[in-house]
Coordinates of C-alpha atoms and ligand atoms in Angstrom, one line a residue:
M1 CA -26.4 -34.9 72.5
P2 CA -22.8 -35.5 71.3
L3 CA -22.4 -39.1 70.3
T4 CA -18.7 -39.6 69.7
E5 CA -15.8 -38.0 71.5
S6 CA -12.8 -38.2 69.3
L7 CA -10.1 -39.7 71.5
P8 CA -6.7 -40.7 70.2
S9 CA -6.6 -44.4 69.4
Q10 CA -3.3 -46.4 69.5
P11 CA -1.5 -46.6 66.2
G12 CA -2.7 -49.5 64.1
S13 CA -5.7 -50.2 66.4
A14 CA -9.1 -51.2 65.1
P15 CA -11.6 -49.2 67.2
E16 CA -14.6 -51.1 65.9
R17 CA -13.3 -54.5 67.1
A18 CA -15.5 -56.1 69.7
I19 CA -14.5 -55.6 73.3
P20 CA -13.5 -59.0 74.8
G21 CA -14.8 -60.3 78.1
P22 CA -15.9 -63.3 80.1
A23 CA -18.9 -65.2 78.8
G24 CA -20.1 -66.0 82.3
L25 CA -23.1 -68.2 83.0
P26 CA -25.5 -68.9 80.1
V27 CA -28.4 -66.9 81.5
L28 CA -27.0 -64.6 84.2
G29 CA -23.7 -63.8 82.6
S30 CA -21.2 -62.5 85.2
M31 CA -23.9 -61.3 87.6
L32 CA -23.3 -63.8 90.4
D33 CA -19.5 -63.4 90.1
L34 CA -19.7 -59.6 90.3
R35 CA -22.1 -59.7 93.3
R36 CA -20.1 -62.4 95.1
D37 CA -16.6 -61.1 94.5
S38 CA -16.2 -58.2 92.1
L39 CA -12.5 -57.8 92.7
S40 CA -11.5 -61.3 91.7
T41 CA -13.9 -61.1 88.7
F42 CA -12.3 -57.9 87.4
L43 CA -8.8 -59.3 88.1
R44 CA -9.5 -62.5 86.2
A45 CA -11.1 -60.6 83.4
Q46 CA -7.9 -58.5 83.0
R47 CA -5.7 -61.6 83.1
E48 CA -7.8 -63.5 80.5
H49 CA -9.1 -60.7 78.3
G50 CA -6.7 -57.7 78.5
D51 CA -6.9 -54.1 79.5
V52 CA -10.3 -53.2 78.2
V53 CA -13.1 -55.7 79.0
R54 CA -16.8 -56.0 78.8
L55 CA -18.9 -57.9 81.4
E56 CA -22.6 -58.7 81.1
A57 CA -24.8 -59.3 84.1
G58 CA -28.4 -60.5 84.1
P59 CA -30.7 -62.5 81.8
P60 CA -31.0 -61.7 78.1
G61 CA -33.3 -58.7 77.5
L62 CA -32.5 -57.3 81.0
R63 CA -28.8 -57.4 80.8
S64 CA -26.6 -54.7 82.3
V65 CA -23.2 -54.2 80.5
F66 CA -20.2 -53.0 82.4
H67 CA -16.9 -52.0 80.8
A68 CA -13.6 -52.0 82.7
V69 CA -10.4 -50.3 81.8
F70 CA -7.1 -51.3 83.4
A71 CA -4.1 -49.8 81.6
P72 CA -2.8 -46.6 83.2
E73 CA -3.2 -44.7 79.9
G74 CA -6.9 -45.6 79.8
V75 CA -7.3 -44.8 83.4
Q76 CA -5.8 -41.4 82.8
Q77 CA -8.3 -40.7 80.0
I78 CA -11.3 -41.6 82.1
L79 CA -10.3 -39.8 85.3
A80 CA -8.2 -36.9 84.1
S81 CA -7.7 -36.0 80.4
R82 CA -11.3 -36.7 79.4
A83 CA -13.0 -36.4 82.8
A84 CA -15.8 -34.3 81.4
N85 CA -16.9 -37.3 79.3
F86 CA -17.0 -39.7 82.2
R87 CA -19.5 -38.7 84.8
K88 CA -20.5 -40.1 88.2
D89 CA -23.7 -41.5 86.8
H90 CA -22.7 -45.2 87.0
P91 CA -25.2 -47.4 88.9
L92 CA -22.8 -47.8 91.8
Y93 CA -22.7 -44.0 92.2
E94 CA -26.4 -43.8 91.8
E95 CA -26.8 -46.2 94.7
V96 CA -24.2 -44.3 96.9
R97 CA -26.2 -41.1 96.1
Q98 CA -29.4 -42.7 97.2
A99 CA -27.9 -44.0 100.4
F100 CA -25.7 -41.0 101.4
G101 CA -27.2 -38.1 99.6
N102 CA -25.5 -35.5 97.4
G103 CA -22.4 -34.6 99.3
L104 CA -19.0 -33.8 97.8
L105 CA -18.3 -37.3 96.8
T106 CA -21.4 -37.8 94.7
S107 CA -22.5 -34.3 93.6
Q108 CA -21.8 -33.0 90.1
D109 CA -21.9 -29.8 88.0
A110 CA -22.9 -26.5 89.8
D111 CA -23.7 -28.2 93.1
Y112 CA -20.3 -29.8 93.1
L113 CA -18.4 -26.7 92.3
R114 CA -20.2 -24.7 95.0
Q115 CA -19.5 -27.5 97.6
R116 CA -15.9 -27.9 96.6
R117 CA -15.2 -24.2 96.8
L118 CA -16.7 -24.1 100.3
V119 CA -14.7 -26.9 101.8
Q120 CA -11.4 -26.6 99.9
P121 CA -9.9 -24.1 102.5
L122 CA -9.8 -27.0 105.1
F123 CA -7.5 -29.0 102.9
T124 CA -4.7 -26.6 102.0
K125 CA -1.2 -27.8 102.9
R126 CA -0.9 -25.3 105.7
R127 CA -4.3 -26.3 107.1
V128 CA -3.5 -30.0 106.9
D129 CA -0.1 -29.5 108.6
G130 CA -2.0 -27.9 111.4
Y131 CA -3.9 -31.2 112.1
A132 CA -0.7 -33.0 113.1
S133 CA -0.9 -32.6 116.8
A134 CA -4.6 -33.8 116.9
V135 CA -3.4 -36.9 115.0
T136 CA -0.5 -37.7 117.3
T137 CA -2.6 -37.1 120.4
E138 CA -5.2 -39.6 119.3
A139 CA -2.6 -42.1 118.3
A140 CA -0.7 -41.7 121.6
G141 CA -4.1 -42.2 123.4
L142 CA -4.5 -45.5 121.6
A143 CA -0.9 -46.6 122.3
D144 CA -1.7 -46.0 126.0
R145 CA -4.9 -48.0 125.8
W146 CA -3.1 -50.9 124.1
R147 CA -1.1 -51.4 127.3
T148 CA -4.1 -53.1 128.8
A149 CA -5.0 -55.1 125.6
D150 CA -6.5 -58.5 126.3
G151 CA -3.6 -61.0 126.1
G152 CA -1.5 -58.4 124.4
T153 CA -3.4 -59.1 121.1
V154 CA -5.5 -56.6 119.1
D155 CA -7.5 -56.8 115.9
L156 CA -6.3 -53.9 113.8
V157 CA -9.5 -53.6 111.7
P158 CA -11.8 -52.3 114.5
E159 CA -8.9 -50.6 116.3
M160 CA -7.9 -48.5 113.2
N161 CA -11.5 -47.8 112.4
R162 CA -12.0 -46.3 115.8
L163 CA -8.7 -44.4 115.7
A164 CA -9.5 -42.9 112.2
L165 CA -13.0 -42.0 113.2
R166 CA -11.9 -40.3 116.4
T167 CA -9.2 -38.4 114.5
V168 CA -11.4 -37.1 111.6
S169 CA -14.2 -36.2 114.0
R170 CA -11.9 -34.2 116.2
I171 CA -10.3 -32.4 113.3
L172 CA -13.3 -31.8 111.0
F173 CA -16.1 -31.5 113.5
G174 CA -14.3 -30.5 116.8
L175 CA -16.1 -33.5 118.2
D176 CA -15.4 -36.4 120.6
A177 CA -16.6 -39.2 118.4
E178 CA -17.0 -41.8 121.0
A179 CA -20.8 -41.5 120.9
A180 CA -20.8 -41.9 117.1
V181 CA -18.5 -44.9 116.9
D182 CA -21.1 -47.5 117.6
A183 CA -23.7 -46.2 115.3
I184 CA -21.4 -45.8 112.4
H185 CA -19.8 -49.2 112.9
R186 CA -23.2 -50.8 113.1
C187 CA -24.9 -48.9 110.2
A188 CA -22.1 -48.3 107.6
P189 CA -21.5 -52.0 106.7
V190 CA -25.3 -52.6 106.3
I191 CA -25.5 -49.8 103.7
N192 CA -22.2 -50.8 102.1
A193 CA -23.4 -54.3 101.4
Y194 CA -26.8 -53.0 100.2
V195 CA -25.3 -50.6 97.7
V196 CA -23.1 -53.1 96.1
R197 CA -25.8 -55.8 96.0
R198 CA -28.0 -53.4 94.1
A199 CA -25.4 -51.9 91.8
Y200 CA -24.8 -55.1 89.8
V201 CA -28.4 -56.3 89.3
P202 CA -30.2 -55.3 86.1
V203 CA -33.6 -54.9 87.8
K204 CA -33.8 -53.3 91.2
I205 CA -36.6 -53.8 93.6
P206 CA -37.9 -50.3 94.4
R207 CA -36.4 -49.0 97.6
E208 CA -39.9 -48.2 99.0
W209 CA -41.0 -51.8 99.0
P210 CA -41.0 -53.2 102.5
T211 CA -38.6 -56.1 101.9
P212 CA -36.3 -57.1 104.8
G213 CA -33.2 -55.8 102.9
N214 CA -34.9 -52.4 102.1
Q215 CA -36.0 -52.1 105.7
R216 CA -32.6 -52.8 107.1
A217 CA -31.0 -50.3 104.8
R218 CA -33.6 -47.7 105.5
A219 CA -33.2 -48.1 109.3
A220 CA -29.4 -47.8 109.0
T221 CA -29.7 -44.6 106.8
D222 CA -32.2 -43.1 109.2
E223 CA -29.9 -43.7 112.1
L224 CA -26.9 -42.1 110.4
N225 CA -29.0 -39.1 109.2
A226 CA -30.2 -38.6 112.8
L227 CA -26.6 -38.8 114.1
C228 CA -25.5 -36.2 111.6
D229 CA -28.4 -33.9 112.4
R230 CA -27.5 -34.2 116.1
I231 CA -23.9 -33.3 115.4
V232 CA -24.9 -30.2 113.5
A233 CA -27.6 -29.2 116.1
D234 CA -25.1 -29.7 119.0
R235 CA -22.6 -27.5 117.3
R236 CA -25.2 -24.8 116.5
A237 CA -26.3 -24.8 120.1
S238 CA -22.7 -24.5 121.5
R239 CA -21.9 -21.7 119.0
E240 CA -24.9 -19.8 120.2
T241 CA -24.1 -20.3 123.9
A242 CA -20.4 -19.4 123.3
G243 CA -21.5 -16.3 121.2
D244 CA -19.4 -17.6 118.3
A245 CA -16.3 -17.5 120.4
D246 CA -14.8 -20.4 118.5
G247 CA -14.8 -18.4 115.3
A248 CA -16.5 -19.4 112.0
G249 CA -14.3 -21.3 109.5
E250 CA -12.4 -23.2 112.2
D251 CA -13.5 -26.7 111.1
L252 CA -15.8 -28.3 108.6
L253 CA -18.8 -27.9 110.9
S254 CA -18.2 -24.2 111.4
L255 CA -17.9 -23.7 107.6
L256 CA -21.0 -25.7 106.9
A257 CA -23.0 -24.0 109.6
A258 CA -22.0 -20.6 108.4
A259 CA -22.9 -21.4 104.8
G260 CA -26.2 -22.9 106.0
N261 CA -27.0 -19.6 107.7
D262 CA -26.3 -17.6 104.5
E263 CA -29.3 -15.5 103.5
D264 CA -29.0 -16.8 99.9
G265 CA -29.4 -20.3 101.4
S266 CA -26.3 -21.6 99.7
L267 CA -26.5 -24.9 101.7
D268 CA -29.8 -26.0 103.1
A269 CA -30.2 -28.3 106.2
T270 CA -30.2 -31.5 104.1
E271 CA -27.1 -30.4 102.2
V272 CA -25.3 -29.7 105.5
R273 CA -26.2 -33.1 106.9
E274 CA -25.1 -34.8 103.6
Q275 CA -21.7 -33.2 103.8
V276 CA -21.3 -34.2 107.4
L277 CA -22.2 -37.8 106.5
I278 CA -19.9 -38.1 103.5
F279 CA -16.9 -36.6 105.4
L280 CA -17.5 -38.8 108.4
L281 CA -17.6 -41.9 106.3
A282 CA -15.1 -41.1 103.4
G283 CA -12.8 -39.5 106.0
H284 CA -12.3 -42.5 108.2
E285 CA -13.0 -45.8 106.6
T286 CA -10.4 -45.4 103.9
T287 CA -7.6 -44.1 106.1
A288 CA -8.5 -46.9 108.6
T289 CA -8.0 -49.5 105.9
S290 CA -4.6 -48.1 105.0
L291 CA -3.5 -48.0 108.6
A292 CA -4.7 -51.5 109.4
F293 CA -3.1 -53.1 106.3
T294 CA 0.2 -51.2 106.7
L295 CA 0.6 -52.4 110.3
H296 CA -0.5 -55.9 109.5
L297 CA 1.9 -56.2 106.5
L298 CA 4.7 -54.9 108.6
A299 CA 3.8 -57.5 111.3
R300 CA 4.0 -60.2 108.6
H301 CA 7.3 -58.9 107.3
P302 CA 9.6 -58.4 110.3
E303 CA 12.6 -57.3 108.2
E304 CA 10.6 -54.4 106.8
Q305 CA 9.2 -53.5 110.2
T306 CA 12.8 -53.3 111.5
R307 CA 13.8 -51.0 108.6
V308 CA 10.9 -48.7 109.4
R309 CA 11.6 -48.7 113.1
D310 CA 15.3 -48.0 112.7
E311 CA 14.3 -45.0 110.6
L312 CA 11.9 -43.8 113.3
D313 CA 14.5 -44.2 116.1
R314 CA 17.1 -42.4 114.0
V315 CA 14.9 -39.5 112.9
L316 CA 12.7 -39.0 115.9
G317 CA 14.5 -40.3 118.9
D318 CA 12.1 -39.7 121.7
R319 CA 10.2 -36.8 120.3
T320 CA 6.6 -36.7 119.0
P321 CA 6.5 -36.5 115.2
T322 CA 5.3 -33.4 113.5
A323 CA 4.2 -32.4 109.9
A324 CA 7.8 -31.4 109.2
D325 CA 8.9 -35.0 109.7
L326 CA 6.9 -36.3 106.8
D327 CA 9.7 -35.8 104.3
R328 CA 12.2 -37.4 106.7
L329 CA 10.5 -40.8 106.9
P330 CA 10.8 -42.3 103.4
C331 CA 10.9 -45.9 104.6
L332 CA 7.7 -45.5 106.5
T333 CA 6.1 -43.7 103.6
Q334 CA 7.2 -46.4 101.2
A335 CA 5.6 -49.1 103.4
L336 CA 2.4 -47.1 103.5
K337 CA 2.3 -46.6 99.7
E338 CA 3.1 -50.3 99.1
S339 CA 0.2 -51.3 101.4
M340 CA -2.1 -48.9 99.5
R341 CA -1.0 -50.6 96.3
L342 CA -2.0 -54.0 97.6
Y343 CA -5.1 -52.9 99.5
P344 CA -6.4 -49.7 97.8
A345 CA -9.2 -48.4 100.0
A346 CA -11.2 -47.5 97.0
P347 CA -10.6 -50.6 94.9
V348 CA -13.0 -49.8 92.1
I349 CA -13.9 -46.3 90.7
S350 CA -16.9 -46.0 88.5
R351 CA -18.1 -43.6 85.8
R352 CA -20.6 -43.4 82.9
A353 CA -19.5 -42.3 79.4
V354 CA -21.5 -39.4 78.0
A355 CA -20.3 -39.8 74.4
A356 CA -18.5 -42.7 72.8
A357 CA -14.8 -42.8 73.4
E358 CA -11.8 -44.7 72.0
I359 CA -9.7 -46.3 74.7
G360 CA -6.9 -48.7 74.2
G361 CA -8.0 -49.4 70.6
F362 CA -11.6 -50.1 71.5
R363 CA -14.7 -48.1 71.2
I364 CA -16.6 -47.5 74.5
P365 CA -20.1 -46.6 73.5
A366 CA -22.0 -43.6 74.6
G367 CA -23.9 -44.2 77.8
A368 CA -21.6 -47.1 78.8
D369 CA -20.9 -47.9 82.4
V370 CA -17.2 -48.0 83.0
V371 CA -15.0 -48.8 85.9
V372 CA -11.3 -48.4 86.5
A373 CA -9.9 -50.5 89.3
P374 CA -6.8 -49.7 91.4
W375 CA -7.2 -53.3 92.7
V376 CA -6.4 -54.7 89.2
T377 CA -4.0 -52.0 87.8
H378 CA -2.0 -52.3 91.1
R379 CA -1.6 -56.0 90.4
N380 CA -0.6 -55.9 86.8
P381 CA 2.7 -57.9 86.6
E382 CA 3.9 -55.7 83.7
L383 CA 3.8 -52.7 86.0
W384 CA 4.5 -54.5 89.3
P385 CA 6.7 -57.6 88.9
D386 CA 5.7 -60.4 91.3
P387 CA 2.7 -58.2 92.2
E388 CA 1.5 -60.1 95.4
R389 CA 4.8 -59.6 97.1
F390 CA 5.0 -56.8 99.7
D391 CA 8.1 -54.8 98.7
P392 CA 8.2 -51.1 99.8
R393 CA 11.3 -50.5 97.7
R394 CA 9.1 -50.3 94.7
F395 CA 8.5 -46.8 95.9
D396 CA 12.2 -45.8 95.9
P397 CA 12.5 -42.5 94.0
E398 CA 13.9 -43.9 90.8
P399 CA 11.4 -46.7 90.1
E400 CA 8.6 -44.4 91.3
A401 CA 9.6 -41.6 88.8
A402 CA 9.8 -44.2 86.0
R403 CA 6.3 -45.5 86.4
H404 CA 3.2 -44.1 84.6
R405 CA 1.3 -41.6 86.8
Y406 CA -1.7 -43.9 86.8
A407 CA 0.1 -47.2 87.6
W408 CA -0.7 -46.3 91.2
F409 CA -3.8 -44.3 91.9
P410 CA -5.4 -45.1 95.3
F411 CA -6.7 -41.5 95.5
G412 CA -8.1 -41.5 92.0
G413 CA -7.0 -38.5 89.8
G414 CA -8.0 -35.6 87.7
P415 CA -10.7 -33.1 88.8
R416 CA -12.4 -35.5 91.1
A417 CA -9.3 -36.8 92.9
C418 CA -9.6 -37.3 96.6
I419 CA -9.8 -34.0 98.5
G420 CA -8.5 -35.7 101.7
Q421 CA -5.4 -37.2 100.1
H422 CA -2.8 -35.0 101.9
F423 CA -4.7 -35.2 105.1
S424 CA -4.8 -38.9 104.9
M425 CA -1.1 -39.3 104.1
L426 CA -0.2 -37.0 107.0
E427 CA -2.6 -38.8 109.4
S428 CA -1.3 -42.2 108.3
V429 CA 2.4 -41.5 108.5
L430 CA 2.1 -39.7 111.9
A431 CA -0.2 -42.3 113.5
L432 CA 2.0 -45.2 112.2
A433 CA 5.1 -43.4 113.6
V434 CA 3.5 -43.1 117.0
L435 CA 2.3 -46.7 117.1
L436 CA 5.4 -48.4 115.7
R437 CA 7.7 -46.5 118.1
A438 CA 5.7 -47.8 121.0
Y439 CA 5.2 -51.4 119.9
E440 CA 6.7 -54.2 118.0
L441 CA 4.0 -56.3 116.2
D442 CA 3.8 -60.0 115.4
A443 CA 1.1 -61.2 113.0
V444 CA -1.4 -63.6 114.5
D445 CA -3.5 -63.9 111.3
E446 CA -1.7 -64.3 108.0
E447 CA -3.9 -63.4 105.0
V448 CA -6.8 -61.0 105.7
P449 CA -9.8 -61.7 103.5
V450 CA -11.4 -58.7 101.8
S451 CA -14.4 -57.7 99.7
A452 CA -15.4 -54.6 97.8
G453 CA -18.1 -52.6 99.4
I454 CA -18.2 -48.9 98.4
T455 CA -14.7 -49.1 99.9
L456 CA -12.5 -52.1 100.6
Q457 CA -13.8 -54.1 103.5
A458 CA -11.7 -56.6 105.6
T459 CA -14.0 -59.5 106.1
G460 CA -11.9 -61.3 108.7
P461 CA -9.7 -60.2 111.6
A462 CA -6.2 -58.7 111.2
R463 CA -4.8 -59.6 114.6
V464 CA -1.4 -58.8 115.9
R465 CA 0.4 -59.5 119.1
L466 CA 1.9 -56.3 120.7
R467 CA 5.3 -56.2 122.3
P468 CA 5.8 -52.9 124.1
R469 CA 9.2 -51.4 123.4
A470 CA 11.4 -50.6 126.3
G471 CA 11.2 -47.0 127.3
A472 CA 8.7 -46.0 124.5
G473 CA 5.9 -43.8 125.6
E474 CA 6.5 -44.2 129.3
Ligands
HEM501 C1 -6.4 -43.8 102.3 C2 -7.3 -42.9 102.3 C3 -8.2 -42.5 101.2 C4 -8.4 -43.0 100.0 C5 -7.7 -44.3 99.4 C6 -9.3 -42.2 99.3 C7 -9.7 -42.5 98.0 C8 -10.5 -41.6 97.3 C9 -10.8 -41.8 95.9 C10 -10.3 -42.9 94.9 C11 -11.6 -40.7 95.5 C12 -12.1 -40.4 94.1 C13 -13.4 -41.1 93.8 C14 -13.8 -41.0 92.3 O1 -13.0 -40.5 91.5 O2 -14.9 -41.4 92.0 C15 -11.9 -39.9 96.7 C16 -12.6 -38.8 96.7 C17 -13.0 -38.2 97.9 N1 -12.4 -38.4 99.1 FE1 -11.0 -39.7 99.6 N2 -9.7 -41.2 100.1 C18 -9.0 -41.3 101.3 C19 -9.2 -40.5 102.4 C20 -10.1 -39.4 102.5 C21 -10.2 -38.5 103.6 C22 -9.3 -38.6 104.8 C23 -11.2 -37.7 103.3 C24 -11.8 -36.6 104.1 C25 -11.3 -36.0 105.2 C26 -11.7 -38.1 102.0 C27 -12.8 -37.4 101.4 C28 -13.1 -37.6 100.0 C29 -14.0 -36.8 99.3 C30 -14.9 -35.7 99.9 C31 -14.0 -37.1 98.0 C32 -14.7 -36.5 96.8 C33 -13.8 -35.4 96.2 C34 -14.3 -34.7 95.0 O3 -15.0 -35.3 94.2 O4 -14.1 -33.5 94.9 N3 -11.0 -39.1 101.5 N4 -11.2 -40.5 97.7

């Protein structure tokens, strides 16, 4: 086993110096803080202790130790330049793997390479551009439905969740997701909370024990698995009836089904189901968060909303946006990126070090659990002056080019960067364009409380009042 990776240290640094961090409570360390509000705990740790910190959780003798790295240079080492040394073996990923199986998000090594090769063709630029009309059709359907919204007010959190789930299901699974919406929205939060609760405790109650928490999580997992099995079985049945008329390789389900049928068994039934589940979940919750917060921030900042809408009117007039419009809507794209800075859908990304590594002048030991946190790096006042302020112009071409590549990394980076990144940007820009052309939005709620599950979760409503625009969408 290699014990030390030689990584460049900063000039004059002293690698053996102890990594600073909060003392926390005498017995439990930072365990309660991490479980209660990991985002604020990491943010405070950065402000008080710097860009490499060490947090301890649990009583002496049973303590878990977590390292966190916040400077863009360190993030780059972990996610990209030294990615092979930082694996998805962190307790948080172990919990995600237990809950959702070994799909593309959690798999590693040969399994991962095989899976990534299989699904990559769905995410080429040409392929993703082809998803545009499905996105605008779904968004226009929602804009129509909003005409009858109760009191003209909607909560963007469930609305965007439903929109993103319908869109990804239609594109990746050729499926009308209406039947799946309820089950996913009931089960995903239960598992999300369970995963995070377990990730930061040093001693875990075995999953098999019949505690109420274990039973609730098991029931939710079983329901999601059954849903995914049904999705796969329905598609198989319809392919057989249609004599494969829809053509293999058309969407994710066709690709998976074809691979599952391979004689060499390259994906067995469990693997097919696990891919379906991970793409259903990773493919909608995250984009939904971006959509909801972008609309809500624009509702809270009318001058920015006007700037975006003027651009939409100028560039699109009355026509439906297409993939070719993406480069023509810089104001909208900047507002989206700024919202992803403030509310990154994956606020914390976790890894485990194989060998020891020097980062930012400190030595991270072999076997250490390490996180990088877009939530914290995106709020570093040295990179983002007045960080809590919503200011889309931070993404003007000049300041954007001047910033470190890892000052903004909502999609991660390196070999495990988000496969859905371009899809998500296309989906968000086009859906936002359709909705913002049809409605002006006034914020009802101001701040929206959030917490970190596997992904960022809004824990309160993000309501807006809708004012239909004259002539739009009629
Ligand atoms: C705003 C939207 C999104 C955000 C912020 C986001 C964020 C991320 C991040 C940070 C990672 C890397 C995790 C790590 O390094 O540990 C990731 C990976 C992944 N994402 Fe996304 N994602 C988004 C949308 C999507 C969409 C739309 C899909 C699918 C259609 C998707 C599917 C995946 C998958 C399968 C992986 C694992 C990729 C791999 O390891 O090869 N994501 N995402």
